[in-house]
Amino acid sequence: MTTFTWQRAVIKVGSTLIAPDGAQCSGRYLLSLARFITASREQGKEVILVSSGSVAAGRGKIKVHHRPSIAEKQAMAAIGQTQMMANWSRFFDFPCAQLLLTYDDLHNRTRYVNIKNTLRELLNHQALPIVNENDTVAINELKVGDNDNLAAYTALIAQADTLIICSDVDGLFDQNPQQNPEANLIQAVEKIDESIFALAGGAGSAVGTGGMLTKLQAAQKCTQSGIQTVIVNGQKGEVFDALLDGQLQGTLFKPVASRENSRGQWLKHTLKSSGKIIIDAGAKTAILSKGASLLPSGMLEVSGSFNPGEAVQIAYQDHVLAKGLTLYSSTDLEQIKGKRSSEIESVLGYSYGEAVVHRDDMVLV
Ligand code: GLU
């Protein structure tokens, strides 16, 4: 067993624990987990839950005899979400707080800051934040899509030191345990690389050993930002007893970096890039060696279509060097690329500042 300590954790609980028979909420697996949460809080630790199960919990209430449509699933989520919250509330004497997030909310700086502030207030007031994706409004490309990755984003926003993924398997195995009884549990992973992704069926594959792929993606996001991640079997009460004793029965993914500042994390992991700016050699040196902002004079080409405030990649030749928030739209940049900052106003008729991407809004990748 591995020794395990933490102070602020995001605990992700999957649908198989909340609604094990796939049609309604159940307390079957939640009692030991709830006891673990209460006892941890009594020890002065902080907990944020990311709970799945709204669709599964609502499934029994919307009768369909075919594969549910998107709208039907959204209706299930709307019904199931309240049941899921009520289910959790039964276990606790302190208030449970609902946060429903979409990819967009994590992507927008203002909303990101609001989420962060709300989480902080909730923890300050001893409430238990319970996060889920806002399934009724988010579809496909607007979605984070799975709660493992949502939990990773939540851990980044909340500046947690730990992500605990409660699954229905014991952890990561060196072979598929369903097919091979000889498979061994991997107790600790130093670094998540291709060989680790290969155990889940490969990074580009959807066929994982029990949804392991998204768990590894989540673990990668977190460990790269200094957040230790564990996968445990949430169906086993003894797992939580051991955790309370500081012992881990499961797989530990060790952090590979120190925790960066939250803005850097948000820029690097949460934000999708809407375009790319190709820069010249002078701008490359200024950005990499002098910590400079990107000025229009250093720009060679712009690709993609974006508005001010969106994220763009900054590349030299074929290499992406940085990611940052652009102050100008792609249309504006086409007109000012290669020009001096002092010319911006005369070319566009206005200026948002001399930099295209300010250093404070940039992170090297
Ligand atoms: N947000 C989905 C739900 O509550 C779950 C997504 C997932 O399990 O990854 O049903």
Short mmCIF file of C-alpha atoms and ligand atoms in Angstrom, two decimals:
data_model
loop_
_atom_site.label_atom_id
_atom_site.label_comp_id
_atom_site.label_asym_id
_atom_site.label_seq_id
_atom_site.Cartn_x
_atom_site.Cartn_y
_atom_site.Cartn_z
CA MET A 1 0.00 0.00 0.00
CA THR A 2 1.11 3.52 -0.75
CA THR A 3 1.14 6.30 1.84
CA PHE A 4 -1.24 9.06 0.89
CA THR A 5 -1.74 12.54 2.28
CA TRP A 6 -3.77 15.46 0.97
CA GLN A 7 -5.37 18.72 2.05
CA ARG A 8 -7.82 19.82 -0.65
CA ALA A 9 -9.28 17.17 -2.94
CA VAL A 10 -11.70 16.97 -5.79
CA ILE A 11 -13.49 13.64 -5.54
CA LYS A 12 -15.03 12.37 -8.76
CA VAL A 13 -17.85 9.89 -8.44
CA GLY A 14 -19.07 8.05 -11.54
CA SER A 15 -22.58 7.06 -12.60
CA THR A 16 -21.96 3.40 -11.75
CA LEU A 17 -21.68 4.39 -8.09
CA ILE A 18 -24.59 6.85 -8.03
CA ALA A 19 -27.04 4.85 -10.11
CA PRO A 20 -25.63 1.32 -10.22
CA ASP A 21 -28.68 -0.15 -11.96
CA GLY A 22 -28.72 2.70 -14.48
CA ALA A 23 -32.26 3.89 -13.80
CA GLN A 24 -32.37 5.68 -10.44
CA CYS A 25 -30.16 7.00 -7.65
CA SER A 26 -29.09 4.59 -5.01
CA GLY A 27 -27.29 4.97 -1.70
CA ARG A 28 -25.72 1.51 -2.03
CA TYR A 29 -22.14 2.66 -2.64
CA LEU A 30 -22.35 6.15 -1.23
CA LEU A 31 -22.47 5.52 2.49
CA SER A 32 -18.77 4.75 2.97
CA LEU A 33 -17.81 7.54 0.63
CA ALA A 34 -20.04 10.00 2.49
CA ARG A 35 -18.50 8.89 5.79
CA PHE A 36 -15.07 9.43 4.30
CA ILE A 37 -16.02 12.96 3.20
CA THR A 38 -17.43 13.86 6.61
CA ALA A 39 -14.46 12.42 8.51
CA SER A 40 -11.98 14.14 6.19
CA ARG A 41 -13.69 17.49 6.74
CA GLU A 42 -13.55 16.89 10.48
CA GLN A 43 -9.78 16.50 10.08
CA GLY A 44 -9.71 19.98 8.51
CA LYS A 45 -9.45 18.82 4.91
CA GLU A 46 -11.44 20.37 2.09
CA VAL A 47 -13.57 18.42 -0.38
CA ILE A 48 -15.25 19.26 -3.66
CA LEU A 49 -17.37 16.58 -5.30
CA VAL A 50 -17.75 16.09 -9.02
CA SER A 51 -20.73 13.83 -9.32
CA SER A 52 -22.08 12.12 -12.42
CA GLY A 53 -25.37 10.35 -12.57
CA SER A 54 -27.94 12.88 -13.68
CA VAL A 55 -28.69 11.11 -16.95
CA ALA A 56 -28.62 7.67 -15.35
CA ALA A 57 -30.83 8.85 -12.46
CA GLY A 58 -33.36 10.44 -14.82
CA ARG A 59 -33.48 7.52 -17.20
CA GLY A 60 -36.20 5.70 -15.28
CA LYS A 61 -38.46 8.77 -15.40
CA ILE A 62 -38.52 9.29 -19.16
CA LYS A 63 -39.85 6.26 -20.94
CA VAL A 64 -38.30 5.70 -24.35
CA HIS A 65 -38.27 2.47 -26.30
CA HIS A 66 -35.39 3.45 -28.56
CA ARG A 67 -31.93 4.93 -28.05
CA PRO A 68 -32.69 8.28 -26.40
CA SER A 69 -32.30 11.39 -28.55
CA ILE A 70 -30.17 14.30 -27.35
CA ALA A 71 -33.26 16.19 -26.18
CA GLU A 72 -34.52 13.12 -24.32
CA LYS A 73 -31.16 12.71 -22.61
CA GLN A 74 -31.18 16.40 -21.67
CA ALA A 75 -34.64 15.94 -20.18
CA MET A 76 -33.34 12.93 -18.25
CA ALA A 77 -30.44 15.03 -16.98
CA ALA A 78 -32.81 17.80 -15.87
CA ILE A 79 -34.90 15.34 -13.86
CA GLY A 80 -31.98 13.26 -12.64
CA GLN A 81 -29.84 16.17 -11.48
CA THR A 82 -32.27 17.11 -8.68
CA GLN A 83 -32.53 13.47 -7.64
CA MET A 84 -28.78 13.15 -7.57
CA MET A 85 -28.43 16.28 -5.42
CA ALA A 86 -31.18 15.08 -3.09
CA ASN A 87 -29.45 11.74 -2.84
CA TRP A 88 -26.20 13.34 -1.69
CA SER A 89 -27.95 15.74 0.69
CA ARG A 90 -29.36 12.81 2.64
CA PHE A 91 -25.89 11.89 3.80
CA PHE A 92 -24.71 15.23 5.16
CA ASP A 93 -25.58 17.69 7.93
CA PHE A 94 -23.85 20.53 6.07
CA PRO A 95 -25.29 22.18 2.94
CA CYS A 96 -24.67 20.69 -0.50
CA ALA A 97 -24.17 23.28 -3.23
CA GLN A 98 -24.88 22.63 -6.90
CA LEU A 99 -22.55 23.91 -9.63
CA LEU A 100 -23.48 23.09 -13.21
CA LEU A 101 -20.72 23.95 -15.66
CA THR A 102 -20.14 23.75 -19.39
CA TYR A 103 -17.00 23.87 -21.45
CA ASP A 104 -17.83 27.50 -22.24
CA ASP A 105 -17.84 28.44 -18.58
CA LEU A 106 -14.35 27.04 -18.14
CA HIS A 107 -13.21 28.74 -21.33
CA ASN A 108 -14.32 32.25 -20.45
CA ARG A 109 -11.97 34.15 -18.15
CA THR A 110 -14.74 36.07 -16.35
CA ARG A 111 -16.83 32.98 -15.72
CA TYR A 112 -13.73 31.02 -14.71
CA VAL A 113 -12.94 33.61 -12.07
CA ASN A 114 -16.56 33.50 -10.88
CA ILE A 115 -16.46 29.74 -10.55
CA LYS A 116 -13.22 29.97 -8.62
CA ASN A 117 -14.59 32.64 -6.27
CA THR A 118 -17.81 30.70 -5.69
CA LEU A 119 -15.91 27.53 -4.87
CA ARG A 120 -13.74 29.44 -2.41
CA GLU A 121 -16.77 30.97 -0.68
CA LEU A 122 -18.51 27.60 -0.47
CA LEU A 123 -15.46 26.01 1.13
CA ASN A 124 -15.09 29.00 3.49
CA HIS A 125 -18.69 28.43 4.57
CA GLN A 126 -18.28 24.69 5.08
CA ALA A 127 -20.64 23.77 2.26
CA LEU A 128 -19.94 20.81 -0.01
CA PRO A 129 -19.70 21.94 -3.64
CA ILE A 130 -21.12 19.31 -6.00
CA VAL A 131 -20.16 19.88 -9.61
CA ASN A 132 -21.62 18.30 -12.75
CA GLU A 133 -21.67 19.21 -16.39
CA ASN A 134 -24.73 21.29 -17.32
CA ASP A 135 -26.02 18.49 -19.52
CA THR A 136 -29.28 20.24 -20.37
CA VAL A 137 -27.57 23.04 -22.26
CA ALA A 138 -24.31 21.56 -23.48
CA ILE A 139 -24.08 19.21 -26.40
CA ASN A 140 -21.20 17.66 -28.30
CA GLU A 141 -18.52 20.21 -29.08
CA LEU A 142 -19.76 22.52 -26.31
CA LYS A 143 -19.19 19.80 -23.76
CA VAL A 144 -16.25 18.73 -21.72
CA GLY A 145 -17.97 15.42 -22.43
CA ASP A 146 -16.96 13.30 -19.48
CA ASN A 147 -16.75 13.92 -15.79
CA ASP A 148 -13.18 12.65 -15.42
CA ASN A 149 -11.92 15.60 -17.43
CA LEU A 150 -14.48 17.91 -15.80
CA ALA A 151 -13.09 16.84 -12.42
CA ALA A 152 -9.56 17.61 -13.62
CA TYR A 153 -10.61 21.11 -14.69
CA THR A 154 -12.36 21.57 -11.36
CA ALA A 155 -9.20 20.53 -9.50
CA LEU A 156 -7.22 23.08 -11.52
CA ILE A 157 -9.72 25.88 -10.88
CA ALA A 158 -10.02 25.04 -7.19
CA GLN A 159 -6.24 24.75 -6.86
CA ALA A 160 -6.70 21.37 -5.23
CA ASP A 161 -3.64 19.29 -4.38
CA THR A 162 -5.40 16.01 -5.12
CA LEU A 163 -7.89 14.43 -7.51
CA ILE A 164 -9.54 11.22 -6.30
CA ILE A 165 -11.35 9.34 -9.06
CA CYS A 166 -13.81 6.84 -7.61
CA SER A 167 -14.41 4.14 -10.16
CA ASP A 168 -15.77 0.60 -10.28
CA VAL A 169 -12.32 -0.87 -10.89
CA ASP A 170 -9.41 -1.08 -8.43
CA GLY A 171 -7.12 1.20 -10.44
CA LEU A 172 -4.89 0.91 -13.50
CA PHE A 173 -3.73 -2.59 -14.39
CA ASP A 174 -0.78 -3.70 -16.49
CA GLN A 175 -3.20 -5.77 -18.59
CA ASN A 176 -6.96 -5.79 -19.05
CA PRO A 177 -8.14 -7.45 -15.82
CA GLN A 178 -11.42 -8.56 -17.42
CA GLN A 179 -9.55 -10.59 -20.00
CA ASN A 180 -6.52 -11.61 -18.03
CA PRO A 181 -6.65 -12.94 -14.46
CA GLU A 182 -2.86 -12.49 -14.22
CA ALA A 183 -3.22 -8.71 -14.55
CA ASN A 184 -1.49 -6.73 -11.81
CA LEU A 185 -2.60 -3.46 -10.28
CA ILE A 186 -0.08 -0.67 -10.88
CA GLN A 187 0.40 1.03 -7.53
CA ALA A 188 2.21 4.15 -8.67
CA VAL A 189 2.82 5.86 -11.99
CA GLU A 190 5.75 8.27 -12.09
CA LYS A 191 4.86 9.79 -15.46
CA ILE A 192 1.92 9.33 -17.83
CA ASP A 193 3.42 8.63 -21.23
CA GLU A 194 2.42 6.66 -24.32
CA SER A 195 3.14 3.35 -22.60
CA ILE A 196 0.60 4.23 -19.90
CA PHE A 197 -1.98 5.38 -22.45
CA ALA A 198 -1.39 2.12 -24.32
CA LEU A 199 -2.74 0.28 -21.26
CA ALA A 200 -6.05 2.06 -21.80
CA GLY A 201 -6.17 1.15 -25.48
CA GLY A 202 -4.05 4.06 -26.70
CA ALA A 203 -4.51 7.81 -26.57
CA GLY A 204 -6.52 7.97 -29.77
CA SER A 205 -8.76 5.04 -29.01
CA ALA A 206 -12.19 5.02 -27.47
CA VAL A 207 -11.88 1.41 -26.34
CA GLY A 208 -10.42 1.60 -22.88
CA THR A 209 -10.39 -0.87 -20.03
CA GLY A 210 -13.53 0.47 -18.36
CA GLY A 211 -13.33 4.11 -19.39
CA MET A 212 -9.68 4.27 -18.40
CA LEU A 213 -8.76 6.65 -21.22
CA THR A 214 -10.59 9.70 -19.86
CA LYS A 215 -9.25 8.90 -16.39
CA LEU A 216 -5.71 8.97 -17.72
CA GLN A 217 -6.42 12.23 -19.56
CA ALA A 218 -7.69 13.70 -16.30
CA ALA A 219 -4.68 12.36 -14.40
CA GLN A 220 -2.36 13.81 -17.02
CA LYS A 221 -3.94 17.27 -16.83
CA CYS A 222 -3.65 17.26 -13.07
CA THR A 223 -0.21 15.72 -12.58
CA GLN A 224 1.28 18.13 -15.13
CA SER A 225 0.03 20.92 -12.89
CA GLY A 226 1.34 19.37 -9.71
CA ILE A 227 -1.92 17.75 -8.58
CA GLN A 228 -1.56 14.13 -7.49
CA THR A 229 -4.29 11.89 -8.86
CA VAL A 230 -5.55 8.54 -7.66
CA ILE A 231 -7.95 5.99 -9.07
CA VAL A 232 -9.70 3.88 -6.44
CA ASN A 233 -12.58 1.44 -6.37
CA GLY A 234 -15.45 3.45 -4.91
CA GLN A 235 -17.56 0.31 -4.50
CA LYS A 236 -15.29 -0.96 -1.73
CA GLY A 237 -15.81 0.54 1.70
CA GLU A 238 -12.38 -0.62 2.91
CA VAL A 239 -10.76 1.65 0.30
CA PHE A 240 -12.13 4.69 2.14
CA ASP A 241 -11.21 3.33 5.58
CA ALA A 242 -7.65 2.96 4.30
CA LEU A 243 -7.65 6.46 2.82
CA LEU A 244 -8.65 7.86 6.21
CA ASP A 245 -5.61 6.08 7.64
CA GLY A 246 -3.44 7.68 4.97
CA GLN A 247 -3.11 4.48 2.95
CA LEU A 248 -3.96 4.16 -0.72
CA GLN A 249 -5.48 1.03 -2.23
CA GLY A 250 -5.49 1.92 -5.89
CA THR A 251 -3.23 3.64 -8.39
CA LEU A 252 -1.35 6.82 -7.58
CA PHE A 253 -0.28 9.14 -10.42
CA LYS A 254 2.52 11.27 -9.04
CA PRO A 255 2.73 14.97 -9.87
CA VAL A 256 5.39 15.69 -12.47
CA ALA A 257 5.52 19.44 -11.90
CA SER A 258 4.96 21.92 -9.14
CA ARG A 259 1.61 23.66 -9.01
CA GLU A 260 1.63 26.59 -11.37
CA ASN A 261 -0.33 29.75 -11.00
CA SER A 262 -4.00 29.35 -11.81
CA ARG A 263 -3.99 31.60 -14.83
CA GLY A 264 -1.23 29.54 -16.43
CA GLN A 265 -3.17 26.37 -15.76
CA TRP A 266 -6.31 27.80 -17.24
CA LEU A 267 -4.51 29.02 -20.33
CA LYS A 268 -2.64 25.81 -20.88
CA HIS A 269 -5.29 23.19 -20.24
CA THR A 270 -8.75 24.66 -20.26
CA LEU A 271 -8.73 26.89 -23.22
CA LYS A 272 -9.13 25.71 -26.81
CA SER A 273 -7.10 27.70 -29.34
CA SER A 274 -9.10 29.48 -32.02
CA GLY A 275 -6.18 30.30 -34.29
CA LYS A 276 -2.48 30.57 -34.74
CA ILE A 277 0.03 33.39 -35.13
CA ILE A 278 3.32 32.64 -36.87
CA ILE A 279 6.13 34.86 -35.61
CA ASP A 280 9.62 35.74 -36.83
CA ALA A 281 12.96 34.81 -35.26
CA GLY A 282 13.28 38.13 -33.42
CA ALA A 283 9.91 37.74 -31.73
CA LYS A 284 10.75 34.13 -30.87
CA THR A 285 13.90 35.22 -29.00
CA ALA A 286 12.07 38.07 -27.29
CA ILE A 287 9.32 35.72 -26.06
CA LEU A 288 11.52 32.79 -25.07
CA SER A 289 14.56 34.57 -23.64
CA LYS A 290 13.36 37.98 -22.58
CA GLY A 291 9.86 37.25 -21.32
CA ALA A 292 8.44 39.80 -23.77
CA SER A 293 4.90 40.32 -25.07
CA LEU A 294 4.09 39.60 -28.71
CA LEU A 295 4.04 42.82 -30.76
CA PRO A 296 2.55 43.20 -34.25
CA SER A 297 6.03 43.83 -35.66
CA GLY A 298 7.03 40.23 -34.90
CA MET A 299 4.05 38.66 -36.68
CA LEU A 300 4.38 36.98 -40.05
CA GLU A 301 1.07 35.15 -40.55
CA VAL A 302 -2.33 34.69 -38.95
CA SER A 303 -4.56 31.65 -39.37
CA GLY A 304 -8.04 30.90 -38.05
CA SER A 305 -10.85 33.28 -37.28
CA PHE A 306 -11.06 34.71 -33.78
CA ASN A 307 -12.24 37.64 -31.69
CA PRO A 308 -10.38 39.66 -29.06
CA GLY A 309 -10.01 37.70 -25.82
CA GLU A 310 -9.80 34.29 -27.49
CA ALA A 311 -6.86 31.93 -27.14
CA VAL A 312 -4.33 31.57 -29.94
CA GLN A 313 -1.22 29.54 -30.46
CA ILE A 314 2.02 31.39 -31.09
CA ALA A 315 4.34 29.47 -33.35
CA TYR A 316 7.76 29.80 -34.94
CA GLN A 317 7.80 27.86 -38.20
CA ASP A 318 6.14 24.53 -37.29
CA HIS A 319 6.73 24.75 -33.55
CA VAL A 320 4.10 26.06 -31.17
CA LEU A 321 6.01 28.04 -28.53
CA ALA A 322 3.26 29.62 -26.51
CA LYS A 323 -0.45 30.04 -26.02
CA GLY A 324 -2.13 33.27 -25.07
CA LEU A 325 -5.11 35.57 -25.23
CA THR A 326 -5.16 37.87 -28.22
CA LEU A 327 -6.16 41.49 -27.75
CA TYR A 328 -7.08 41.81 -31.43
CA SER A 329 -9.35 39.87 -33.79
CA SER A 330 -7.92 37.83 -36.66
CA THR A 331 -9.25 40.46 -39.11
CA ASP A 332 -7.43 43.24 -37.25
CA LEU A 333 -4.24 41.20 -37.06
CA GLU A 334 -4.23 40.70 -40.84
CA GLN A 335 -4.02 44.48 -41.13
CA ILE A 336 -1.44 45.21 -38.45
CA LYS A 337 0.91 42.22 -38.82
CA GLY A 338 4.49 43.34 -39.41
CA LYS A 339 3.64 46.92 -38.45
CA ARG A 340 5.02 48.95 -35.54
CA SER A 341 2.81 49.23 -32.45
CA SER A 342 2.66 53.00 -32.94
CA GLU A 343 0.90 52.40 -36.28
CA ILE A 344 -1.98 50.30 -34.85
CA GLU A 345 -4.28 53.26 -34.26
CA SER A 346 -3.81 54.78 -37.68
CA VAL A 347 -4.36 51.44 -39.44
CA LEU A 348 -7.39 50.24 -37.47
CA GLY A 349 -8.80 53.52 -36.20
CA TYR A 350 -8.42 52.31 -32.59
CA SER A 351 -5.93 50.54 -30.37
CA TYR A 352 -6.37 48.04 -27.54
CA GLY A 353 -2.71 48.39 -26.60
CA GLU A 354 0.69 47.96 -28.15
CA ALA A 355 0.89 44.19 -27.66
CA VAL A 356 -1.02 41.59 -29.62
CA VAL A 357 -0.67 39.07 -26.81
CA HIS A 358 0.40 40.51 -23.48
CA ARG A 359 2.97 38.56 -21.51
CA ASP A 360 0.61 38.25 -18.52
CA ASP A 361 -1.84 36.46 -20.79
CA MET A 362 0.73 34.12 -22.27
CA VAL A 363 2.02 30.74 -21.22
CA LEU A 364 4.94 28.88 -22.81
CA VAL A 365 4.06 25.37 -23.95
N1 GLU B 1 -22.62 14.49 -16.76
C1 GLU B 1 -23.05 13.14 -16.98
C2 GLU B 1 -24.19 12.79 -16.03
O1 GLU B 1 -24.32 13.36 -14.98
C3 GLU B 1 -21.96 12.13 -16.73
C4 GLU B 1 -20.77 12.19 -17.61
C5 GLU B 1 -19.76 11.12 -17.17
O2 GLU B 1 -20.13 10.19 -16.47
O3 GLU B 1 -18.60 11.20 -17.51
O4 GLU B 1 -24.96 11.90 -16.33
#
